[in-house]
Coordinates of C-alpha atoms in Angstrom, one line a residue:
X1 CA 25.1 -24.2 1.8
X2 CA 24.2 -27.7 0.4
X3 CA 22.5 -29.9 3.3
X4 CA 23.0 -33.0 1.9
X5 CA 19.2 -33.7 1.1
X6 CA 17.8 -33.5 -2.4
X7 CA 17.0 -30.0 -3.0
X8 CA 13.2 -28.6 -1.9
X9 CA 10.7 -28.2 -5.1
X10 CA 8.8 -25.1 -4.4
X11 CA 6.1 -23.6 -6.3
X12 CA 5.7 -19.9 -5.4
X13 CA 2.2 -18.9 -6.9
X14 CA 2.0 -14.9 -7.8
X15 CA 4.9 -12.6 -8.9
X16 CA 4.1 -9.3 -6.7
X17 CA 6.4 -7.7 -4.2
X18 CA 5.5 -11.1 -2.0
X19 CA 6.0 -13.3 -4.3
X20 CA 9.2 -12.1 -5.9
X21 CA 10.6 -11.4 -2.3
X22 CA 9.8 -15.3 -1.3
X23 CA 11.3 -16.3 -5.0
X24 CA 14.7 -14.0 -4.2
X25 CA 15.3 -15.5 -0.6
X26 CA 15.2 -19.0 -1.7
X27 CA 17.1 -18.3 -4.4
X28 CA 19.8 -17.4 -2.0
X29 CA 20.1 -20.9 -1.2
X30 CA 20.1 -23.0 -4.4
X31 CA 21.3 -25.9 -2.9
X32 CA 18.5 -26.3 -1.1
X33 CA 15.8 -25.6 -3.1
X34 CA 14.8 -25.4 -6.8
X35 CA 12.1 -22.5 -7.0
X36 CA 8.8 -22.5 -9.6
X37 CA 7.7 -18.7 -9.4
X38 CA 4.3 -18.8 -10.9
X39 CA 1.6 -15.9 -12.4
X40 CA -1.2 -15.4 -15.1
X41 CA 0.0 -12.4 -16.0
X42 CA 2.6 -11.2 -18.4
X43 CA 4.8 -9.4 -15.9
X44 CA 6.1 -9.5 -12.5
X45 CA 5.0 -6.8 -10.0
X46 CA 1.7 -7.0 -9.5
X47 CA 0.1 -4.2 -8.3
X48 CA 3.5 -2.4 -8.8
X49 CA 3.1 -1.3 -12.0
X50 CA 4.2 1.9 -14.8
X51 CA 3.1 3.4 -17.8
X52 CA 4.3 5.1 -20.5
X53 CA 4.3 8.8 -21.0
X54 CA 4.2 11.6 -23.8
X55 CA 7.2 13.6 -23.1
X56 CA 5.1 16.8 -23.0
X57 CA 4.3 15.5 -19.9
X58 CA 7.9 16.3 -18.8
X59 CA 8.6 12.6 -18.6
X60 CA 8.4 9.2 -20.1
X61 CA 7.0 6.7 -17.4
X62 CA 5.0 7.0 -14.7
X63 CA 4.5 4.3 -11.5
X64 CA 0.6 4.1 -11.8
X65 CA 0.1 1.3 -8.9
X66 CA 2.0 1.8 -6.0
X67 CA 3.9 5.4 -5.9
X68 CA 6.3 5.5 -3.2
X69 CA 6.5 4.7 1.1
X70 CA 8.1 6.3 4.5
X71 CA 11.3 5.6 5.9
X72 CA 10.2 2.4 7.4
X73 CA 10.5 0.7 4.0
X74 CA 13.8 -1.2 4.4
X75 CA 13.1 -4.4 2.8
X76 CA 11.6 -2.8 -0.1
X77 CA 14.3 0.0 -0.8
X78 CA 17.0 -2.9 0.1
X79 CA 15.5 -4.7 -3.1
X80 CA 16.3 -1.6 -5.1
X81 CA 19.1 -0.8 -4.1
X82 CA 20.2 -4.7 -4.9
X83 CA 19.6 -3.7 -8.8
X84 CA 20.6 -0.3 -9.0
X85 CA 17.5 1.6 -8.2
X86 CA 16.9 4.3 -5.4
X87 CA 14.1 5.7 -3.7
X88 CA 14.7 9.6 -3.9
X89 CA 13.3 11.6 -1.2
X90 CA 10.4 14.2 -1.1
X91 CA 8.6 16.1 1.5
X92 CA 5.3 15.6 1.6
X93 CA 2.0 18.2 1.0
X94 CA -1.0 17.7 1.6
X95 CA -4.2 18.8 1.1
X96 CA -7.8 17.5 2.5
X97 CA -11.3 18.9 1.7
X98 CA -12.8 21.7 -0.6
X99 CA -13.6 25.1 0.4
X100 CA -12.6 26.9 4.3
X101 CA -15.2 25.0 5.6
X102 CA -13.5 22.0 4.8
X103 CA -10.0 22.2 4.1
X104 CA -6.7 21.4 5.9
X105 CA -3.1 21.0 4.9
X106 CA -0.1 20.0 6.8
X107 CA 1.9 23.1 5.0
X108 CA -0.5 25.9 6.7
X109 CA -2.8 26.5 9.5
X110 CA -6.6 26.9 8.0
X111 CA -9.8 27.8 9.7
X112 CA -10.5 23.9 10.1
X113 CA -7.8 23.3 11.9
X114 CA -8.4 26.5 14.4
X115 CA -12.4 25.5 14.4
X116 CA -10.9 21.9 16.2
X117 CA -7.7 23.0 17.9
X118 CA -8.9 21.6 21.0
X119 CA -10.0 18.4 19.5
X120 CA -7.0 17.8 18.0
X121 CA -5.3 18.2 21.5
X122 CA -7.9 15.5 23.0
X123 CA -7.1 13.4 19.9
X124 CA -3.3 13.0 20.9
X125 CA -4.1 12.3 24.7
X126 CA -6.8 9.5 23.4
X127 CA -3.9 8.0 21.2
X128 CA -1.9 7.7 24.5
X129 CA -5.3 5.5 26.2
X130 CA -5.4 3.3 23.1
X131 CA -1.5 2.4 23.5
X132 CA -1.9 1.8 27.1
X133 CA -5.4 -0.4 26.8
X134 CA -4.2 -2.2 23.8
X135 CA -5.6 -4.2 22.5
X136 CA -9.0 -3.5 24.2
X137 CA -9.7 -0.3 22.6
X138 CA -7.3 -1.0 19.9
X139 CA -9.6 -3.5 18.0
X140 CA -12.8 -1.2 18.2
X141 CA -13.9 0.1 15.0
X142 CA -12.7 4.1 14.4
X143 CA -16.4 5.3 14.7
X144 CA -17.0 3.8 17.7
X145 CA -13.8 5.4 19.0
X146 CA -14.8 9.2 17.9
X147 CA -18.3 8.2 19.2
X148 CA -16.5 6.7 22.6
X149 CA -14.8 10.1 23.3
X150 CA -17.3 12.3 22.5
X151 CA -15.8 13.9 19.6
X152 CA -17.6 16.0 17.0
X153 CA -19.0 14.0 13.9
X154 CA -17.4 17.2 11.8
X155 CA -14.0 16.5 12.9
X156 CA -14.1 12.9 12.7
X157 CA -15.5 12.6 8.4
X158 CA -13.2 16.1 8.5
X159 CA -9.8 15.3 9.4
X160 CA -9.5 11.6 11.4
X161 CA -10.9 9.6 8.6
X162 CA -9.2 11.1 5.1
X163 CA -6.1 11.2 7.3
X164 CA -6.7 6.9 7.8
X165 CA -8.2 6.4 4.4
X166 CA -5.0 8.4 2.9
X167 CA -2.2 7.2 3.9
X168 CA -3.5 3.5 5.1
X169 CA -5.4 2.9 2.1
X170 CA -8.4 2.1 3.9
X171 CA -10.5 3.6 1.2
X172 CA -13.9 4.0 2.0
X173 CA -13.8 1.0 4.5
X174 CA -12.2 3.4 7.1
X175 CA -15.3 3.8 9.8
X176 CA -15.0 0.2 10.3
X177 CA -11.3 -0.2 10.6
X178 CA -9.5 -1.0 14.3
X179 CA -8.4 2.2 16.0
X180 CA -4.8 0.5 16.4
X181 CA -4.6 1.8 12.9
X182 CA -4.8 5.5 14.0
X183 CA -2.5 5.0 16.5
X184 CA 0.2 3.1 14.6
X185 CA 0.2 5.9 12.0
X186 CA 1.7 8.5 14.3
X187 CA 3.0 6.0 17.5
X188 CA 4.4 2.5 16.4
X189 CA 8.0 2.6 15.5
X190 CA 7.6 0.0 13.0
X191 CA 4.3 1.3 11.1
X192 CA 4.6 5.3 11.9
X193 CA 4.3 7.4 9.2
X194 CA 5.4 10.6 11.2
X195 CA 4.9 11.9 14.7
X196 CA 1.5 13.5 15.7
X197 CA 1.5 17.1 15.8
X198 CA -0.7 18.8 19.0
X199 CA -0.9 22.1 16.3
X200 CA -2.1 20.9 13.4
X201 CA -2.6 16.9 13.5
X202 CA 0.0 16.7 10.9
X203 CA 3.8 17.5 10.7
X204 CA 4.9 20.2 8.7
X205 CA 6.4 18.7 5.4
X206 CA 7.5 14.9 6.6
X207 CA 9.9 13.2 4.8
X208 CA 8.4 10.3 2.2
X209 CA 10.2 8.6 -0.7
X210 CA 9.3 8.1 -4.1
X211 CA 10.0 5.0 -5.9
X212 CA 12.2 4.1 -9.3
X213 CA 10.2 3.3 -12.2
X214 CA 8.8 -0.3 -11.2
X215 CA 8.3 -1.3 -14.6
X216 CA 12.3 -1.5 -15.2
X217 CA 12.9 -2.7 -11.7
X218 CA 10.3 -5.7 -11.3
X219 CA 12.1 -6.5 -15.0
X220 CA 15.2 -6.8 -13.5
X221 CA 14.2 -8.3 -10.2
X222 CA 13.1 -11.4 -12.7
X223 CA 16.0 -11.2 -14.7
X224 CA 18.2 -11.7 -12.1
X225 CA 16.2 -14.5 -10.3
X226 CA 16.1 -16.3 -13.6
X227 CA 20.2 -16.0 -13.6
X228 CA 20.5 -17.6 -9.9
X229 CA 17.9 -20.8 -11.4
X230 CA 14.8 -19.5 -10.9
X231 CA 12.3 -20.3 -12.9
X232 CA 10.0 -17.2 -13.2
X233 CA 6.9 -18.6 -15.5
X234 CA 4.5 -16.1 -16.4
X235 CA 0.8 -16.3 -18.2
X236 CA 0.5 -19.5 -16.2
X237 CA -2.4 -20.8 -14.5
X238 CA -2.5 -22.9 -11.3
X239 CA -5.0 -25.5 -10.3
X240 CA -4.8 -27.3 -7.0
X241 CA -5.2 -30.9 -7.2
X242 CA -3.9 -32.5 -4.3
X243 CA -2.3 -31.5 -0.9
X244 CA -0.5 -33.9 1.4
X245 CA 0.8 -32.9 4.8
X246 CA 3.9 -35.9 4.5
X247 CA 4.0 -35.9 0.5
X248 CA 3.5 -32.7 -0.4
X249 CA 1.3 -30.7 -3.2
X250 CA 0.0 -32.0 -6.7
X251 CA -1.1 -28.8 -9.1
X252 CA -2.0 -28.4 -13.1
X253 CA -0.1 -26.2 -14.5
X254 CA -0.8 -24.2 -17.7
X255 CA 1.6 -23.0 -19.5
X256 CA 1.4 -19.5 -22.3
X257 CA -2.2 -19.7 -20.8
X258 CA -5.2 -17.8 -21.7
X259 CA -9.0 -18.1 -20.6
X260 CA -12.1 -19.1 -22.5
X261 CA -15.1 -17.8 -22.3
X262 CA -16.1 -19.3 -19.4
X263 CA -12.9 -18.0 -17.7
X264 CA -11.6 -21.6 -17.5
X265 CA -7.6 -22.0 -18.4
X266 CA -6.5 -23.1 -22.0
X267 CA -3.0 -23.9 -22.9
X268 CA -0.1 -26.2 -22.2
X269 CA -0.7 -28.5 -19.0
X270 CA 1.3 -30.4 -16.7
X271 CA 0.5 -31.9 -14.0
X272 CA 3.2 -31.6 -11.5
X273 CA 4.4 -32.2 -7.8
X274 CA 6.4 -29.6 -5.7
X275 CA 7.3 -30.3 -2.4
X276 CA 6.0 -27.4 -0.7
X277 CA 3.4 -24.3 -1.8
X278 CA 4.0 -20.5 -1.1
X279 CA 0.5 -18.6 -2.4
X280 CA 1.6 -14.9 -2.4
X281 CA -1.9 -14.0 -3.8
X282 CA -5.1 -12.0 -2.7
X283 CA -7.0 -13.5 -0.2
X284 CA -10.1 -14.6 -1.9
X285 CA -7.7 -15.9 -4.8
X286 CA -6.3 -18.2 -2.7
X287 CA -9.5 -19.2 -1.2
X288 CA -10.8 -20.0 -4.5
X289 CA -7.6 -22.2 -5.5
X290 CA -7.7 -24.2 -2.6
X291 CA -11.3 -24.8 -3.2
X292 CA -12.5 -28.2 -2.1
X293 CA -8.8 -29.0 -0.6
X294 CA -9.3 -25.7 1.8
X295 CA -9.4 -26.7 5.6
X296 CA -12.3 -25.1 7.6
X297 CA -9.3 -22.8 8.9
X298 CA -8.6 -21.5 5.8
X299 CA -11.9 -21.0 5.1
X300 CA -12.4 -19.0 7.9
X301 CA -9.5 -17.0 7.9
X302 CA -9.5 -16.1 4.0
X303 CA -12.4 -15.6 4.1
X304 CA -12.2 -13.2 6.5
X305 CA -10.6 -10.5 4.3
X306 CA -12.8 -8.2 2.5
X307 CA -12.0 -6.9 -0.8
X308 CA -13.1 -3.8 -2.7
X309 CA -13.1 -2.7 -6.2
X310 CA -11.7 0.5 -6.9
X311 CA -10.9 2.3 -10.5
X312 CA -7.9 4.8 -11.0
X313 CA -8.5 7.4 -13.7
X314 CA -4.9 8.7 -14.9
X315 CA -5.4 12.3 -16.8
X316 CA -4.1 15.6 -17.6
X317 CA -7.5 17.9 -16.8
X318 CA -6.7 20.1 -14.4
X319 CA -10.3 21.7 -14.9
X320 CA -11.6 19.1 -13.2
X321 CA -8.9 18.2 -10.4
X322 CA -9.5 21.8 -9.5
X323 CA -12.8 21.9 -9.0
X324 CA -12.8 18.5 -6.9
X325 CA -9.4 19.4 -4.3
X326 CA -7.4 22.3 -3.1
X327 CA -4.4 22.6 -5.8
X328 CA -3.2 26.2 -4.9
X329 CA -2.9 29.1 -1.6
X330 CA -6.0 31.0 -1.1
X331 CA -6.1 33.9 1.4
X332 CA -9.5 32.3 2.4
X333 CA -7.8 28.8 3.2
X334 CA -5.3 29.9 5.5
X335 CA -6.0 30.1 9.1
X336 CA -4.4 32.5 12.3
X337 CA -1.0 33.1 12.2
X338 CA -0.7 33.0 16.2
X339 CA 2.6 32.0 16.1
X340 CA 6.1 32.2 15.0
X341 CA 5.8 28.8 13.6
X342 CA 2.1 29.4 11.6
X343 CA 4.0 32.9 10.6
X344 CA 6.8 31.4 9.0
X345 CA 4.2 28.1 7.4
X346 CA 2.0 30.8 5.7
X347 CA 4.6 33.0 4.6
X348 CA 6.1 29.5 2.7
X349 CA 2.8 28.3 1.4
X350 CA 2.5 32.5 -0.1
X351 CA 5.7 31.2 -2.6
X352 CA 4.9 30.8 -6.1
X353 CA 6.0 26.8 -6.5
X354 CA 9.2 26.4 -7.2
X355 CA 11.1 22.9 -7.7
X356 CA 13.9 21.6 -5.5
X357 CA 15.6 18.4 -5.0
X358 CA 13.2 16.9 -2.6
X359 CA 10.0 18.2 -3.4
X360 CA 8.2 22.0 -3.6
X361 CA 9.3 25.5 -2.1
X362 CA 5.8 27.2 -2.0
X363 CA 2.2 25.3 -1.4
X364 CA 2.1 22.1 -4.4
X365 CA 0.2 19.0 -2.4
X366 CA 0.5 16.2 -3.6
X367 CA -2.1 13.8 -2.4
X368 CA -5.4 14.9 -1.9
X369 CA -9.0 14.2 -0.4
X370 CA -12.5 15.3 -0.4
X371 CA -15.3 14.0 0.8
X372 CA -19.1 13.7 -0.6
X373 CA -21.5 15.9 0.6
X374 CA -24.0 13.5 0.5
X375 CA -21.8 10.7 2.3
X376 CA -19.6 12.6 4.1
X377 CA -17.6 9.7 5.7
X378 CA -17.0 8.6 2.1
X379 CA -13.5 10.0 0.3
X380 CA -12.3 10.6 -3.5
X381 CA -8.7 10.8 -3.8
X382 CA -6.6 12.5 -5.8
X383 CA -2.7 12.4 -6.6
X384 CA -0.7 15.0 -8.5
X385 CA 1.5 12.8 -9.8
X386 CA 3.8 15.9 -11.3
X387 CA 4.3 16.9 -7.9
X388 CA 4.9 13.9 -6.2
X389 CA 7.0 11.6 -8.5
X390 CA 11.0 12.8 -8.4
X391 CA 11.2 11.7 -12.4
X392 CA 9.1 15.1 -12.9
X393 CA 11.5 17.0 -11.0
X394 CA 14.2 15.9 -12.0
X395 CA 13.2 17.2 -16.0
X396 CA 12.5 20.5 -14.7
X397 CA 15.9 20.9 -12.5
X398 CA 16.3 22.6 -9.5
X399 CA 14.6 26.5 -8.7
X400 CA 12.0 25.8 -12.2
X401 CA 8.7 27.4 -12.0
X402 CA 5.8 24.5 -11.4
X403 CA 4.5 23.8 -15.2
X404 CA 1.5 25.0 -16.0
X405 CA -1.4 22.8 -14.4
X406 CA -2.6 21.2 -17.9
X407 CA 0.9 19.6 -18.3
X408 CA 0.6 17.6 -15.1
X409 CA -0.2 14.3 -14.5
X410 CA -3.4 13.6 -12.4
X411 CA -4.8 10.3 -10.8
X412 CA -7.7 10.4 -9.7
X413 CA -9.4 7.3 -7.4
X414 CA -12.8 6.3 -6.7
X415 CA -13.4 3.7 -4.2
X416 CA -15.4 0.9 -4.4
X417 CA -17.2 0.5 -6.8
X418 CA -20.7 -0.5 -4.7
X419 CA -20.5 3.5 -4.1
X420 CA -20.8 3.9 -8.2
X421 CA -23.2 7.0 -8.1
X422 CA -21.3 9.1 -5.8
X423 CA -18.5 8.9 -8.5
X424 CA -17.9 11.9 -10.5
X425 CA -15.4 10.4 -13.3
X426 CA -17.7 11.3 -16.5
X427 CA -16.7 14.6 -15.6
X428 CA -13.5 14.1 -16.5
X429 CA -12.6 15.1 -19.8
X430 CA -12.2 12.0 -22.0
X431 CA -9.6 13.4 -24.6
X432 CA -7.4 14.3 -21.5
X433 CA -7.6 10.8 -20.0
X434 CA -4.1 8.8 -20.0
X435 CA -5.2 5.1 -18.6
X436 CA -8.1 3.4 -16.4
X437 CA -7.3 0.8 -14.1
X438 CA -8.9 -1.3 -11.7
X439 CA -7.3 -2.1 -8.3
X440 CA -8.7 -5.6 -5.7
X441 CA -7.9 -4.1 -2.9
X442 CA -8.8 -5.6 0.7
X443 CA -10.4 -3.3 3.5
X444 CA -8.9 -3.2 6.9
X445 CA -12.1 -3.7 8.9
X446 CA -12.1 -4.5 12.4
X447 CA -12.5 -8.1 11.5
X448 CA -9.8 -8.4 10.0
X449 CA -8.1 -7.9 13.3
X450 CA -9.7 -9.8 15.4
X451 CA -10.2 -13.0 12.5
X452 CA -7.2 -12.8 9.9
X453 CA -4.2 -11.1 11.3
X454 CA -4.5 -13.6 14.8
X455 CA -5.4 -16.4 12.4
X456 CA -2.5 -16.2 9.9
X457 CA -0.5 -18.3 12.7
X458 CA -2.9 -21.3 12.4
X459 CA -2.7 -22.1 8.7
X460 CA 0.4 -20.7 8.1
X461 CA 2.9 -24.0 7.3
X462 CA -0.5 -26.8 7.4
X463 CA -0.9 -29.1 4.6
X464 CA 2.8 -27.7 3.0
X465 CA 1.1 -24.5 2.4
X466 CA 2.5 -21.0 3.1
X467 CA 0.7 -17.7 3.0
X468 CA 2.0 -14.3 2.0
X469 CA 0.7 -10.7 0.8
X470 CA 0.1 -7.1 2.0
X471 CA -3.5 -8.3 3.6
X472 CA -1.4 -10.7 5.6
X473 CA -1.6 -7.3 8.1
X474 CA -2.2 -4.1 6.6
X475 CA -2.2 -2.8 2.9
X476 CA 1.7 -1.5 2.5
X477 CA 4.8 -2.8 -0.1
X478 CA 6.8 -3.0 2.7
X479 CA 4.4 -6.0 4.2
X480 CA 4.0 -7.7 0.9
X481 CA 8.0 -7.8 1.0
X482 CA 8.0 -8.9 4.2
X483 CA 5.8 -11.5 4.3
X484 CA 7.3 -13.0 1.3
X485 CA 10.6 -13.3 2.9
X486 CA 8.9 -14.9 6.3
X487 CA 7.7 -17.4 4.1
X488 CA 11.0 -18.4 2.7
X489 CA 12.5 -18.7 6.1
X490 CA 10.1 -20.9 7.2
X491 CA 10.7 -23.0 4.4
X492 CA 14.4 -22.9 6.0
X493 CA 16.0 -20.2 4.2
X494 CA 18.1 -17.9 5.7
X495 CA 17.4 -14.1 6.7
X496 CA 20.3 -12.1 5.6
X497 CA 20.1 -9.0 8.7
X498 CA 21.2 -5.7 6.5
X499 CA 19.7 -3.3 9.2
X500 CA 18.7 -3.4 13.0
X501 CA 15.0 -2.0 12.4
X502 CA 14.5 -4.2 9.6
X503 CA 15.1 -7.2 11.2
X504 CA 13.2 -6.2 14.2
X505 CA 10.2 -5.6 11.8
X506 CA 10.7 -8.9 10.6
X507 CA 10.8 -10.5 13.8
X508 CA 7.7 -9.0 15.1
X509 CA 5.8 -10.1 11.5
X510 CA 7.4 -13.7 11.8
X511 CA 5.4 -13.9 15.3
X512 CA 2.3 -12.6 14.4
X513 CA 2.1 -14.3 11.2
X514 CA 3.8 -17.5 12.1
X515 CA 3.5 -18.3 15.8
X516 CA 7.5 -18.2 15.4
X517 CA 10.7 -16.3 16.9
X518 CA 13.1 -15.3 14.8
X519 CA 16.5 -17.1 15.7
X520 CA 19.2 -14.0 15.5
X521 CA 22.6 -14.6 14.2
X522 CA 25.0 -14.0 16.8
X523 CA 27.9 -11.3 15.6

């Protein structure tokens, strides 16, 4: 709807889920604004990313970077389904540790879980105290949580911490993180991943979904935006050269760019003025574009958020995935069958794999953990990609046998790389390795709840500059989508409600992020 004012120039810098989900909700109002989406690299997607595949793999691509989410991803699976795409379902297995001593699963009991049946128990009831003394014990750090309540330093590097690191991508940070983390996972309606489970800390096979090949759909995203007048411009660099809270933002552009040596931009430049700035980019990236033009706010809250490098190994040795997680159903693993429940978990888990529409009949995890011996609150994870990813599945058809376990696809993830010489990638066999990547990713330390999330709200909108990204709040797609979209809206576009939780998750990011209510549409 026009508004009878010249039309907004906005230049939205970085083309990941945040940035292409600020980029798409303006572009739902061209009339109002005319929409610069900005990146140095040669595709949108960010993070997001696929790879191609040998077909002796049993498929051609394979989503490398982000892999798939839990039901509460409705602004990211809306996005798909926009273009076509869906997010197929898959119940998830699990498996943590290496050896009896070490092991759980959420598919069977083992002799872990049975060794810490009662702190399990005393784990759910302290859930319940950090809920009700939020956010007093809700900001404290994890360890001083396990330490608070007394529980056993086995059970905490054992189960409470690979569970956090997992599935919250809290990496090796995850000692330091708040404890509201822990208790979102299984309580908050909005963040939950599944409900907590008094038996074996984890529910039996939760539903998860997998995502479409990101490569094609990030293509498409862009394709589409360029259609509605967008104009997506990628292996561009950005220089900040001027902000102004009434005239708005001055930046050098540079266009098919490249770096030198010195890791300075070459290429076409322009100097040119938007009207307002959305940076969807990490933290310290955004830090280091403002530079001199950064208010001591921004300083202190970007600075705030830590970042870590991590490298992901993509292979096909099983050898080695073997010997560093639980792939299979051992006699030894499994635990008591005291019940009618544990009865019928074993007696599934016994099943030689077999392939169904949404996921395994029989034990075939699919992310994995184990911890160093030497460090023992410090992870390596592990994904079986064949397992996990519904592309794999779907080539082998319903009621196949699980191919042998040197045509799968492995990643394999070592964390941070300040923790080098606990990594054991040179044992992975080089002629079996499929791509290397590094990952920035940002740890959610207790900090960062105390000094970043609270803070967003106080630079968020000063000097015609707008903040979005997963690290806004915590390290999922869903947030990056989110966060993209709050941006847009308050630049004054409109939020188009598709689902009652969605926009209730939306609402609750706007205020945290933004200091602002969401105005609902009535009808």
């Amino acid at each position: 709807m026009a508004t009878g004012y010249p039309r907004k120039r906005i230049a939205v810098v970085g083309a990941g889920a945040a940035g292409m989900s600020c980029a798409s909700t303006l572009a739902n109002n061209p009339d109002n604004f005319e929409v610069h989406l900005l990146d140095s690299a040669s595709q949108t997607g960010g993070q997001a990313t696929s790879i191609p595949l040998d077909a002796r793999y049993g498929a051609t691509w394979l989503n490398d970077g982000v892999q798939g989410g839990s039901p509460i991803f409705r602004h990211t699976f809306n996005f798909f389904r926009r273009y076509g795409y869906e997010p197929q379902p898959v119940k998830l297995q699990v498996s943590f540790g290496k050896g009896p001593d070490s092991f759980f699963t959420n598919i069977f009991p083992s002799p872990l879980v049975d060794k810490f049946a009662g702190e399990i128990q005393k784990l759910g009831r302290v859930l319940k105290w950090i809920k009700r003394l939020m956010p007093l014990l809700g900001i404290l750090p994890v360890k001083v949580i396990l330490q608070l309540f007394r529980f056993s330093h086995d059970f905490g590097s054992k189960m409470v911490l690979p569970l956090i690191a997992l599935f919250l991508g809290t990496g090796n940070q995850t000692p330091n993180v708040s404890s509201v983390l822990l208790e979102r996972l299984f309580d908050d309606p909005q963040m939950k991943l599944w409900d907590f489970d008094p038996d074996m800390l984890l529910p039996n096979q939760p539903t998860m979904y997998t995502f479409p090949n990101l490569g094609d759909f990030y293509r498409d995203w862009a394709s589409d935006l360029r259609s509605k007048g967008v104009n997506v411009r990628l292996q561009t660099g950005v220089e900040i050269l001027k902000r102004d809270s009434k005239k708005g933002v001055d930046l050098r552009v540079w266009d098919k760019a490249t770096h030198d040596s010195e890791r300075r931009w070459e290429g076409i430049v322009h100097d040119e003025h938007f009207d307002e700035l959305v940076l969807c980019v990490p933290a310290d990236a955004a830090k280091k574009l403002l530079g001199k033009h950064a208010t001591w706010r921004e300083k202190y809250v970007l600075g705030g958020v830590k970042f870590f490098d991590d490298v992901t190994i993509t292979h096909s040795d099983a050898d080695y995935f073997n010997s560093i997680f639980e792939t299979r159903y051992k006699s030894e693993l499994c635990g008591k069958a005291s019940s009618e429940a544990r009865s019928e978990q074993i007696a599934f888990a016994k099943q030689t794999p077999r392939c169904c529409q949404d996921g395994w009949e029989g034990f075939a995890p699919m992310y994995y953990t184990h911890s160093f011996e030497q460090a023992p609150q410090k992870i390596e994870m592990g994904f079986d990609c064949t397992n996990y990813q519904h592309q794999f599945r779907e080539a082998l058809g319903e009621n196949a046998l699980s191919p042998e376990q040197d045509r799968h696809v492995y990643q394999t993830i070592f964390l941070n790389k300040e923790d080098s010489d606990l990594w054991t990638w040179e044992n992975i066999d080089k002629d079996k390795i499929i791509g290397e990547k590094w990952w920035h990713q940002f740890g959610h330390n207790w900090q960062h709840y105390i000094r970043v999330v609270p803070g967003m709200m106080f630079i968020n909108g000063k000097n015609r500059t707008l903040y979005a990204g997963s690290w806004t709040m915590v390290n999922m797609h869903e947030i990056a989508c989110i966060s993209g979209i709050a941006a847009a809206y308050r630049l004054g576009a409109v939020y188009e409600p598709f689902d009652d939780f969605a926009e209730d998750c939306f609402a609750k990011y706007l205020l945290v992020s933004h200091g602002k209510r969401y105005k609902r549409v009535a009808g």
